[in-house]
Short mmCIF file of C-alpha atoms and ligand atoms in Angstrom, two decimals:
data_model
loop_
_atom_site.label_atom_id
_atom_site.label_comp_id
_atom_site.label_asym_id
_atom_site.label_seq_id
_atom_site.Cartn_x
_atom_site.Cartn_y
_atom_site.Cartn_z
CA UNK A 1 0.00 0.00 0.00
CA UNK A 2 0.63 3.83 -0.05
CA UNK A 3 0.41 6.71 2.51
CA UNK A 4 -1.02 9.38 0.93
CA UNK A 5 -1.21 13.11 2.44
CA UNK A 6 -3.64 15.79 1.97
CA UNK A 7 -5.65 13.51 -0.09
CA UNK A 8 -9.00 14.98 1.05
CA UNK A 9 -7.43 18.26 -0.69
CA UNK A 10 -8.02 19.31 -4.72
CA UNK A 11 -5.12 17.25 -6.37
CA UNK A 12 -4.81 14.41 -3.61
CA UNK A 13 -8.56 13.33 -3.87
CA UNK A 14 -8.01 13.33 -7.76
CA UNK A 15 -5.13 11.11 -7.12
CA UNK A 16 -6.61 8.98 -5.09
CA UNK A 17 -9.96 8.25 -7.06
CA UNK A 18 -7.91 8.11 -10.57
CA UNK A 19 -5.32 5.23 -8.29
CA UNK A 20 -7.96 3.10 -7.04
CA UNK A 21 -9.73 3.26 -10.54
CA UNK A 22 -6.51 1.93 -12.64
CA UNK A 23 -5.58 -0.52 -9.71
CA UNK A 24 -6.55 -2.26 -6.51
CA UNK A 25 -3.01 -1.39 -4.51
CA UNK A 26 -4.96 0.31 -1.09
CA UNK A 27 -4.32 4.08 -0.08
CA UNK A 28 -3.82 4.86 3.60
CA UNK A 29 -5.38 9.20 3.27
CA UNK A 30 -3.72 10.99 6.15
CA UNK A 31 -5.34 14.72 6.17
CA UNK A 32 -5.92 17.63 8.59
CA UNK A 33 -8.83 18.28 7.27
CA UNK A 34 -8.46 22.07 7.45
CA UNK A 35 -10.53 24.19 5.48
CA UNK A 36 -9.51 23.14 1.94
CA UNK A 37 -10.04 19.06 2.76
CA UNK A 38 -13.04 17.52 2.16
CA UNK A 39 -14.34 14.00 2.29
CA UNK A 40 -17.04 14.90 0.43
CA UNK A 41 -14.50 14.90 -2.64
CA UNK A 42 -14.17 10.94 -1.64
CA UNK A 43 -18.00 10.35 -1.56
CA UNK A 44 -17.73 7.47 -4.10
CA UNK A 45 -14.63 5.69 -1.78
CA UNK A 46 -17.47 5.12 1.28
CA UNK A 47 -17.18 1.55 2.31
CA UNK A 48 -13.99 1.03 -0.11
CA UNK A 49 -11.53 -1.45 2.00
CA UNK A 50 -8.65 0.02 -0.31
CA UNK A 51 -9.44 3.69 1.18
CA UNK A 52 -8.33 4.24 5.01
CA UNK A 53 -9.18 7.55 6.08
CA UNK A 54 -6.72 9.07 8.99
CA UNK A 55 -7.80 11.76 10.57
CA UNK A 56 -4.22 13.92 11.39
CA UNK A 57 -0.95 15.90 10.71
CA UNK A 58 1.72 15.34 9.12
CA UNK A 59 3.56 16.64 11.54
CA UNK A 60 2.52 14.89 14.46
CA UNK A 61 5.31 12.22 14.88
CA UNK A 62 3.98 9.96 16.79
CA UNK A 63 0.91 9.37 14.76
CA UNK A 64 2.86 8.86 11.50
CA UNK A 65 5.25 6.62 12.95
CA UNK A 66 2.55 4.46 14.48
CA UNK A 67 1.07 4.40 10.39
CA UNK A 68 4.19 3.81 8.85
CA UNK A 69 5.03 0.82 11.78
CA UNK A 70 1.34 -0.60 11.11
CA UNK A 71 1.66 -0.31 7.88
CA UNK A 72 4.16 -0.06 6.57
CA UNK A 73 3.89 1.56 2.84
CA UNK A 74 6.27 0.90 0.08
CA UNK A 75 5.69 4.71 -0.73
CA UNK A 76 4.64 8.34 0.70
CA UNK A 77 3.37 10.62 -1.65
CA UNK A 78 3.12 13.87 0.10
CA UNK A 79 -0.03 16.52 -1.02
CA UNK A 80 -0.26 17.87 1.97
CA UNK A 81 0.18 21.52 2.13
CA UNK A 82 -1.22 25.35 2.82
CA UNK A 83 -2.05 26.08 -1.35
CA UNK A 84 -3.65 29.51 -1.45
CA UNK A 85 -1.34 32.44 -2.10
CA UNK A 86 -4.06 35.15 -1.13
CA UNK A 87 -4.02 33.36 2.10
CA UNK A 88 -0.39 33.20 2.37
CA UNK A 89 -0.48 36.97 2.41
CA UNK A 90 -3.07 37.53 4.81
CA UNK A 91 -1.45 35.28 6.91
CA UNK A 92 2.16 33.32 6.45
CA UNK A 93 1.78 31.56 10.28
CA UNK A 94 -0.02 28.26 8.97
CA UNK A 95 2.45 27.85 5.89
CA UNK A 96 5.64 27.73 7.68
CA UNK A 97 3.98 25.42 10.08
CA UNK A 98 2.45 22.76 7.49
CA UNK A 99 4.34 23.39 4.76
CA UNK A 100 8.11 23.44 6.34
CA UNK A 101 8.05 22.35 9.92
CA UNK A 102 4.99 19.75 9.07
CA UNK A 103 7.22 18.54 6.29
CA UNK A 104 10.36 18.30 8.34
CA UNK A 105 8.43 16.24 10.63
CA UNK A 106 7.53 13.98 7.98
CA UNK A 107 10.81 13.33 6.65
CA UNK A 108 11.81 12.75 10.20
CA UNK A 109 9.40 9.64 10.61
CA UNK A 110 9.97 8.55 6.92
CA UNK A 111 13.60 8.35 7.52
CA UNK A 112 13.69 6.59 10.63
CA UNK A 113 11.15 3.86 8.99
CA UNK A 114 12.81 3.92 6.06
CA UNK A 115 16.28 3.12 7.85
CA UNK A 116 14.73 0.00 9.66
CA UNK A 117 13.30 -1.97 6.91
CA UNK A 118 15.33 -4.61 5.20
CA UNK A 119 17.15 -4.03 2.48
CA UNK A 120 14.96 -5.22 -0.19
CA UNK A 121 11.61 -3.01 0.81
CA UNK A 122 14.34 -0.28 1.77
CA UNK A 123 15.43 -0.35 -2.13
CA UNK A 124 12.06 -0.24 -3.76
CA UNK A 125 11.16 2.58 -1.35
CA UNK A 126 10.01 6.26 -2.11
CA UNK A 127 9.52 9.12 -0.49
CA UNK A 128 7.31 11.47 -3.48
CA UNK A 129 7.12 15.15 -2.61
CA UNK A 130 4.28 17.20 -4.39
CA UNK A 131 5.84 20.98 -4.80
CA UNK A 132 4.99 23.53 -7.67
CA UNK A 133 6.47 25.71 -10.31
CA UNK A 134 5.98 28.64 -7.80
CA UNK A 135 9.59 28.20 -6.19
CA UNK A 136 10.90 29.18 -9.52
CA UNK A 137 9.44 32.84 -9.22
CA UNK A 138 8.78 35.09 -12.00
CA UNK A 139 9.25 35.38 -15.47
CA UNK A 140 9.36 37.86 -18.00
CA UNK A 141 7.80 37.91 -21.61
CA UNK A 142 10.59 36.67 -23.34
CA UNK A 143 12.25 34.30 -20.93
CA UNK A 144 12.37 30.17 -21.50
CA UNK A 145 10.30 28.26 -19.33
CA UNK A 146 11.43 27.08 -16.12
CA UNK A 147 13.49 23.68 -16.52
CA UNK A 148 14.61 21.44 -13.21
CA UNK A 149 17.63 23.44 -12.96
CA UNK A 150 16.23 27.14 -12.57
CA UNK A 151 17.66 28.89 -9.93
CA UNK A 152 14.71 29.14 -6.54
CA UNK A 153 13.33 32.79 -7.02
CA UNK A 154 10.30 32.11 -4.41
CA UNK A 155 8.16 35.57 -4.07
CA UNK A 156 5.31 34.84 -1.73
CA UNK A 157 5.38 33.27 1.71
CA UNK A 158 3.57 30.15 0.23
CA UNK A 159 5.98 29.78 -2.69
CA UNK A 160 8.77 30.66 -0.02
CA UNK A 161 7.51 28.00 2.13
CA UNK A 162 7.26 25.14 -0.54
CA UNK A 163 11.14 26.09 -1.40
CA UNK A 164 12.10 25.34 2.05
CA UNK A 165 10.20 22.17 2.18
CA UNK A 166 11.86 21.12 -1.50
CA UNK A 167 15.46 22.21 0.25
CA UNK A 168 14.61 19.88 3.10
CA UNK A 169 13.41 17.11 1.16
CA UNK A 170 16.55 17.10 -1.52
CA UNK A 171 18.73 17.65 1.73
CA UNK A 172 17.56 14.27 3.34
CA UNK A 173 18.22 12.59 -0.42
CA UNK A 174 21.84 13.80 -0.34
CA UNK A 175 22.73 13.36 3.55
CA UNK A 176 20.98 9.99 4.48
CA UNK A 177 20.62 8.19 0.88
CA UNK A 178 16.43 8.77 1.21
CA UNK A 179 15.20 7.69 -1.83
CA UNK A 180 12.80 11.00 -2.57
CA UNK A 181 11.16 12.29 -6.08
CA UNK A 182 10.36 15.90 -6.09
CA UNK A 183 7.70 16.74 -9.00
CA UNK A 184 7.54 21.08 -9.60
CA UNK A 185 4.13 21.35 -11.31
CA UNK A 186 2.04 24.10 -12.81
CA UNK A 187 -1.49 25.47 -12.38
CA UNK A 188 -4.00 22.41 -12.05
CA UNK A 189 -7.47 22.82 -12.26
CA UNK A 190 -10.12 20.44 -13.11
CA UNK A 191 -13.00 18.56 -10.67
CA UNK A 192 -13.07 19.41 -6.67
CA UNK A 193 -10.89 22.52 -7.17
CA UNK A 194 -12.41 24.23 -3.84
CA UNK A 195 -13.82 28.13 -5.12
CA UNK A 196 -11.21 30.23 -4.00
CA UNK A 197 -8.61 29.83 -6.57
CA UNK A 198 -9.20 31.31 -10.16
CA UNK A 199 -11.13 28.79 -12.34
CA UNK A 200 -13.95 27.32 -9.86
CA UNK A 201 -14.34 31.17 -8.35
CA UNK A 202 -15.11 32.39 -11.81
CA UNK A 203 -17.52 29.37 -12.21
CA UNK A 204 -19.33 30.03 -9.02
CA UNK A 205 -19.06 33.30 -9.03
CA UNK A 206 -20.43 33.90 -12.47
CA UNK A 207 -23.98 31.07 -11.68
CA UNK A 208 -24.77 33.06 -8.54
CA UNK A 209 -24.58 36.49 -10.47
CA UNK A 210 -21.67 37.81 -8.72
CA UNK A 211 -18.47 39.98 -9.89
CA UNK A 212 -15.43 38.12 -11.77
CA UNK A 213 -12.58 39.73 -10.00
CA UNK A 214 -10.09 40.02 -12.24
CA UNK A 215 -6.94 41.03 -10.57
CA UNK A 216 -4.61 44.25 -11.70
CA UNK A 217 -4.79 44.27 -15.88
CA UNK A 218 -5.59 40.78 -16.15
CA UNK A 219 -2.61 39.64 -18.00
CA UNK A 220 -0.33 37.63 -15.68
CA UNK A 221 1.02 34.23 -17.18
CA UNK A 222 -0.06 31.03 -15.54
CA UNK A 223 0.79 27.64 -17.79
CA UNK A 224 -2.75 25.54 -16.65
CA UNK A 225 -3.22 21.70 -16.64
CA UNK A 226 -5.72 19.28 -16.25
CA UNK A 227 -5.55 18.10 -12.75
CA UNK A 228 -5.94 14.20 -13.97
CA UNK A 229 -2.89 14.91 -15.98
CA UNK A 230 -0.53 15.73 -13.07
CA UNK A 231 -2.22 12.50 -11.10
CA UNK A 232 -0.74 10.64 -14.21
CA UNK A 233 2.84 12.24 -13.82
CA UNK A 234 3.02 11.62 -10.31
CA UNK A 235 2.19 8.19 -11.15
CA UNK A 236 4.46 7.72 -13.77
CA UNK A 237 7.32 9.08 -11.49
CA UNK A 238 6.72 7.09 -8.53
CA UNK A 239 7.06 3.97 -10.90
CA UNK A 240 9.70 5.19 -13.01
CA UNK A 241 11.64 8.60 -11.81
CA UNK A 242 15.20 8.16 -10.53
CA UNK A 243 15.58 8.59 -6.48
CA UNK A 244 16.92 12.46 -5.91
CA UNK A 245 15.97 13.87 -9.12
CA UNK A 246 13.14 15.99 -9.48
CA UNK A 247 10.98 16.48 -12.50
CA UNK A 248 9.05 19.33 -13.78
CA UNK A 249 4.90 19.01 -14.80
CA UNK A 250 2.89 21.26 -17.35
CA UNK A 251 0.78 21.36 -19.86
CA UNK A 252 2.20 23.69 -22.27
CA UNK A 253 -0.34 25.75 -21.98
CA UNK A 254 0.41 29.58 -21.18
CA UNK A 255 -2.58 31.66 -21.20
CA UNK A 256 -3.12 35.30 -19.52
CA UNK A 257 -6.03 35.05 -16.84
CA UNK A 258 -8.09 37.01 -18.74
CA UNK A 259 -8.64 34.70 -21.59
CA UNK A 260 -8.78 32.27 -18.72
CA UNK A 261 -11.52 34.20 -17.57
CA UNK A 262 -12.97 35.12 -20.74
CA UNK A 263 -13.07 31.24 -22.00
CA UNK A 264 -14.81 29.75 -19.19
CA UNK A 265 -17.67 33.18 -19.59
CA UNK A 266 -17.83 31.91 -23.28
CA UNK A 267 -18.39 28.08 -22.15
CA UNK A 268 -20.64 29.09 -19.42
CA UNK A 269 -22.79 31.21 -22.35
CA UNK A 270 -22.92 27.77 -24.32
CA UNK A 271 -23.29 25.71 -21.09
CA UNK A 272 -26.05 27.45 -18.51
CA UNK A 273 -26.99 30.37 -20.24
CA UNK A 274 -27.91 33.50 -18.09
CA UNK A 275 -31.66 34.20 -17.92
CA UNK A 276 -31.69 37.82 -18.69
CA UNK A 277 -29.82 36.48 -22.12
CA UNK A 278 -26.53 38.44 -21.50
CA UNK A 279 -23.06 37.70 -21.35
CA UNK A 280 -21.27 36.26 -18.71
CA UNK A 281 -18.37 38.37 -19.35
CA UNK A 282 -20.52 41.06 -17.86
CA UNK A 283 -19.54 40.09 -14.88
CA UNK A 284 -16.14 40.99 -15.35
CA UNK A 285 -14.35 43.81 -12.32
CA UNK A 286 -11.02 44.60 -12.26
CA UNK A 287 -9.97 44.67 -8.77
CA UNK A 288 -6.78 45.41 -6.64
CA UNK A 289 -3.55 43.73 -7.68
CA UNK A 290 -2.55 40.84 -5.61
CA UNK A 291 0.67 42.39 -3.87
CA UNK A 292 4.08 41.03 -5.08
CA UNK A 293 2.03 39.22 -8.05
CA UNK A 294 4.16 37.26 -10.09
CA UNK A 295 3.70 38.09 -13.61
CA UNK A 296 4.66 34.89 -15.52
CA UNK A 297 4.99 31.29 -15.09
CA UNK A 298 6.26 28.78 -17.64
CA UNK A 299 7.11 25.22 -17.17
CA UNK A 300 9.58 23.37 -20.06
CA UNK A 301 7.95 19.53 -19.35
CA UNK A 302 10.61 17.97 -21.66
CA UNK A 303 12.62 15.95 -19.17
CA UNK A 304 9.50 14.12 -17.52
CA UNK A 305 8.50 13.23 -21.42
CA UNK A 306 12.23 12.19 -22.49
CA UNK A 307 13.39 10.58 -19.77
CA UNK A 308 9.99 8.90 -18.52
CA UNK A 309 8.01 9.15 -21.65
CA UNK A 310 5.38 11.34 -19.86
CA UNK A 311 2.67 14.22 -21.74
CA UNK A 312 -0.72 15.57 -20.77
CA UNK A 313 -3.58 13.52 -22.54
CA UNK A 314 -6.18 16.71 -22.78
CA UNK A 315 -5.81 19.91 -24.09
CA UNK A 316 -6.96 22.96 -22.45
CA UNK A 317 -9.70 23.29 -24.78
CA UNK A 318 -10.82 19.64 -23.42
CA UNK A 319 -10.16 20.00 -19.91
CA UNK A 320 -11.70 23.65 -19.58
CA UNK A 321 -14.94 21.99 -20.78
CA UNK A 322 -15.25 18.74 -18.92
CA UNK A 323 -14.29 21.09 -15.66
CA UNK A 324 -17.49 23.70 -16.28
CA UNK A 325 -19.16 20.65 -17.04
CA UNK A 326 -18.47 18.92 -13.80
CA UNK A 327 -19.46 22.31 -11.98
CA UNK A 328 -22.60 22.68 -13.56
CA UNK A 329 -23.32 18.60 -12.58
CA UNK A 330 -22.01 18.64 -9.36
CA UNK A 331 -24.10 22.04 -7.84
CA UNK A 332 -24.33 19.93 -4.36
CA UNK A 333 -20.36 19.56 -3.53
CA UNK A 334 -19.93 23.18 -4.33
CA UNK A 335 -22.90 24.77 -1.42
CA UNK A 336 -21.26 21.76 0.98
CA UNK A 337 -17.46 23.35 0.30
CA UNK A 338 -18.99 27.08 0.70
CA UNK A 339 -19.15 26.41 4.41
CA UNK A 340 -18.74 29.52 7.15
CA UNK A 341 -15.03 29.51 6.89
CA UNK A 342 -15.21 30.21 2.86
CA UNK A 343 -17.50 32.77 3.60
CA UNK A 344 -15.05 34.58 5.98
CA UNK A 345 -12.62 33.95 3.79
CA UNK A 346 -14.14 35.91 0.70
CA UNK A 347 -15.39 38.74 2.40
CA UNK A 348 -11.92 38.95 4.17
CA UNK A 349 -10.40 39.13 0.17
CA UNK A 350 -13.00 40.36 -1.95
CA UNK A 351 -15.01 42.85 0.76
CA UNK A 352 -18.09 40.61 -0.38
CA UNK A 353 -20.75 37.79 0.44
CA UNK A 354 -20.21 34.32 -0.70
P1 NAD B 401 -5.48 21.89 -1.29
O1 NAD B 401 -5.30 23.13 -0.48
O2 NAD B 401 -6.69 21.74 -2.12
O3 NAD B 401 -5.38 20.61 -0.34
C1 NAD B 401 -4.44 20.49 0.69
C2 NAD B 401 -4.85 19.33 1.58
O4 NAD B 401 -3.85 19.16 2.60
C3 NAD B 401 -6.19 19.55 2.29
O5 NAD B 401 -6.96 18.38 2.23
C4 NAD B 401 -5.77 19.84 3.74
O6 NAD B 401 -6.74 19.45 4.69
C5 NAD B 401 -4.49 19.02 3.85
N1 NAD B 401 -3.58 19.51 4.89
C6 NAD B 401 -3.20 20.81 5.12
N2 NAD B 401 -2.36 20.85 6.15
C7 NAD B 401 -2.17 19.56 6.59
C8 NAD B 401 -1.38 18.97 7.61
N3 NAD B 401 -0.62 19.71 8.42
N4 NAD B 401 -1.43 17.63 7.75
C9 NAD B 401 -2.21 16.87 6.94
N5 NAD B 401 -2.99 17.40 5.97
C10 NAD B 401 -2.96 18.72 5.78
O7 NAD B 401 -4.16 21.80 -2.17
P2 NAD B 401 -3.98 21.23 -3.66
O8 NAD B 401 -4.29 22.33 -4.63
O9 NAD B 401 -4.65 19.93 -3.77
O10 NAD B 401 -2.39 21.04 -3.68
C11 NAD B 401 -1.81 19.81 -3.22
C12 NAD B 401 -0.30 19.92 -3.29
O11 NAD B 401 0.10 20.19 -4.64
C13 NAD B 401 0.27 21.07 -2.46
O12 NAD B 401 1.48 20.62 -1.88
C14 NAD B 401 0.54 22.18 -3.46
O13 NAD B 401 1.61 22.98 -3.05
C15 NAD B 401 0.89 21.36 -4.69
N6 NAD B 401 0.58 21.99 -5.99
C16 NAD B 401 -0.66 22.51 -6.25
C17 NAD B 401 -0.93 23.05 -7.50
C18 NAD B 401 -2.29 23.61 -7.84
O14 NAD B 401 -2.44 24.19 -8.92
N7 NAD B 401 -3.30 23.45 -7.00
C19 NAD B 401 0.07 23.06 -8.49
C20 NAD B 401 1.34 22.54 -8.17
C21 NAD B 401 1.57 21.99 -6.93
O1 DAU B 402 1.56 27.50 -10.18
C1 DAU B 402 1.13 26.50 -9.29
C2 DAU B 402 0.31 27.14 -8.19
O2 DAU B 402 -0.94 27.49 -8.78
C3 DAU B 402 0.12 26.25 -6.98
O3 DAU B 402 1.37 26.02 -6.39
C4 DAU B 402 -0.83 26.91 -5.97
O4 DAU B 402 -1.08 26.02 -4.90
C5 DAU B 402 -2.13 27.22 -6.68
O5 DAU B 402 -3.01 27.88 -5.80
C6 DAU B 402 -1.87 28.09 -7.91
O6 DAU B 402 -1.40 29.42 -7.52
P1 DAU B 402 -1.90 30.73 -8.26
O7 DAU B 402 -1.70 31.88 -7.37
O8 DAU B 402 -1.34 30.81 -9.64
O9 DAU B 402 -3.47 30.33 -8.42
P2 DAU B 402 -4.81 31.19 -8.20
O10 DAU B 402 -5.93 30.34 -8.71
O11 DAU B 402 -4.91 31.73 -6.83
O12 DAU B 402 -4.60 32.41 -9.19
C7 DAU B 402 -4.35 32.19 -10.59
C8 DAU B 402 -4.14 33.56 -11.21
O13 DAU B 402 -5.38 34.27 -11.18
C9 DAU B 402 -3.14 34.42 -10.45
O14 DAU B 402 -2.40 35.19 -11.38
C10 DAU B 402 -4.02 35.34 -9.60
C11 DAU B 402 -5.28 35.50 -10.44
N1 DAU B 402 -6.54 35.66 -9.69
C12 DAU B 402 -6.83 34.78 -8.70
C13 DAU B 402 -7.99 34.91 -7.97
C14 DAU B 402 -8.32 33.94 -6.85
C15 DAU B 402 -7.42 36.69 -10.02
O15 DAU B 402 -7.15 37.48 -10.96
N2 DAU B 402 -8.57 36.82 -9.30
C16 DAU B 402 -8.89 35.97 -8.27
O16 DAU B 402 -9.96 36.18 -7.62
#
């Protein structure tokens, strides 16, 4: 089996469903279950024998080591994290916590288990840490994309914190032999994608009849993927990647958030067409920058594809539409996610109502 963390999270409950569909190897899920986990993600694991739910932090030692002891997984794939930039802003506290000292903590237990099994489950052990593009920083218009061995530029306290936890986790590859695979990927976005970040907000948003907030002039550079298509990468490099190397994920897809924006107004036009007849697009405000924005992000995917014969299977022109798709199917998961802390959250951000 494999301990998976944060799977009750965006990308980690993607992961799991998409594992347990392609194979019956069981998932042990330890989560927090802070604001951004929900089990409601894992509704169609209930009563699943290869799905064990642990309630818990990664950075409580004893716990892990009891899971790891009981056990015993041939891999850890860690997802769990603080994800929100906004949030990182407002407040950093949480970040360094989960995403540094958390992930020290985990290494700490992985290490010490790793370092008493025999040598033949030590071997085929791995230790798979789930980081993003963000530790790269900022490009500008006419740079190359980030490859595996751009220098760490991280400009927020989130993508500060996720550079510290990469540090840590190439660290414990070079000082005690841990057999770790770091993966730096781009924007995901796709099903269970909780309504704070860009794509689901403007989704939600844009059915209840509220503002887009579009932030500063609309044309910062994210490079988007289907959130199924990073599931497959990290698959692909916990069977195949070499132990200490890391390996960028994208989609080759660089778009400015306004067409972002604009594309998902357009599909929602086709989709669930407003009553009064107009456009979505409408809907459109221009708000207050997001403060130390980065302007452009980039990732060159070619040494996941040549070395492990990895690529994306949908385009964004697929993936945009099966995601407003799933949003318009699955009304019921979004008004459970938009719980009292969301609603804090966006009239903390946005000076609104949720
Ligand atoms: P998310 O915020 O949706 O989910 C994070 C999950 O981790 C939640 O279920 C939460 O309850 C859990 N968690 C938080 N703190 C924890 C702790 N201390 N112990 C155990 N569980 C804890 O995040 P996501 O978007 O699914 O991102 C998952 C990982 O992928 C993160 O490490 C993130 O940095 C990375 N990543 C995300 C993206 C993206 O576009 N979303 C892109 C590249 C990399
Ligand atoms: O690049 C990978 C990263 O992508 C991950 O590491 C992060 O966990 C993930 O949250 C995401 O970070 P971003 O900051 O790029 O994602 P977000 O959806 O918050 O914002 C995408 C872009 O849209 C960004 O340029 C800010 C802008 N934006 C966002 C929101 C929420 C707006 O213009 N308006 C908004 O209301």
């Amino acid at each position: 089996m494999i301990l998976v963390t944060g799977a009750a999270g965006f990308i980690g409950a993607n992961f799991v469903l998409d594992w347990l569909a392609q194979a019956d190897e069981p998932v042990i899920n330890l989560d927090k279950l802070t604001y951004a986990g929900n089990l409601q993600s894992l509704e169609s694991l209930k009563g699943d024998a290869r799905h064990l739910f642990v309630h818990g932090d990664i950075g409580d030692r004893a716990l892990v080591d009891k899971l790891l002891a009981e056990h015993r997984p041939r891999a850890v794939v860690n997802f769990a994290a603080e994800s929100h930039v906004d949030r990182s802003i407002h407040g950093p506290e949480d970040f360094i916590q989960t995403n540094v000292v958390g992930t020290f903590h985990l290494l700490e237990s992985v290490r010490a288990h790793w370092g008493s099994l025999p040598e033949a489950e030590k071997s085929g052990f791995r230790f798979l840490h789930v980081s993003t593009d963000e530790v790269y920083g900022t490009l500008g218009p006419g740079d190359a994309p980030f490859t595996e061995t751009h220098p760490y530029e991280p400009n927020s306290p989130y993508s500060a914190s996720k550079a510290a936890s990469d540090h840590l986790v190439r660290a414990y590859h070079h000082t005690y032999g841990l057999p770790v695979l770091t993966t730096n990927c781009s924007n995901n976005y796709g099903p269970f994608h909780f309504p704070e970040k860009l794509i689901p907000l403007m989704i939600v948003n844009a059915l209840a009849g509220k503002p887009l907030p579009v932030y500063g002039d609309g044309m910062q550079i994210r490079d988007w993927l289907y959130v199924k298509d990073h599931c497959s990468a990290i698959r692909r490099v916990l069977e195949a990647g070499k132990p200490g190397e890391t390996y960028n994920v994208g989609g080759w897809n660089e778009k400015p958030n306004i067409e972002i924006v604009n594309t998902v107004c357009a599909l929602l036009d086709e989709l669930s067409p407003r009553a009064d007849h107009k456009r979505y697009a409408e809907q459109i405000t221009y708000v207050k920058d997001r403060p130390g924005h980065d302007r452009r992000y980039a990732i060159d995917a070619t040494k996941i594809h040549r070395e492990l014969g990895w690529k994306p299977a949908e385009t964004f022109e697929t993936g945009i539409r099966k995601t407003v798709q799933w949003y318009l199917e699955n009304t019921a998961w979004v008004a459970a996610v938009q719980s009292g802390d969301y609603r804090n959250w966006i009239g903390k951000q946005y000076g609104t109502t949720a």
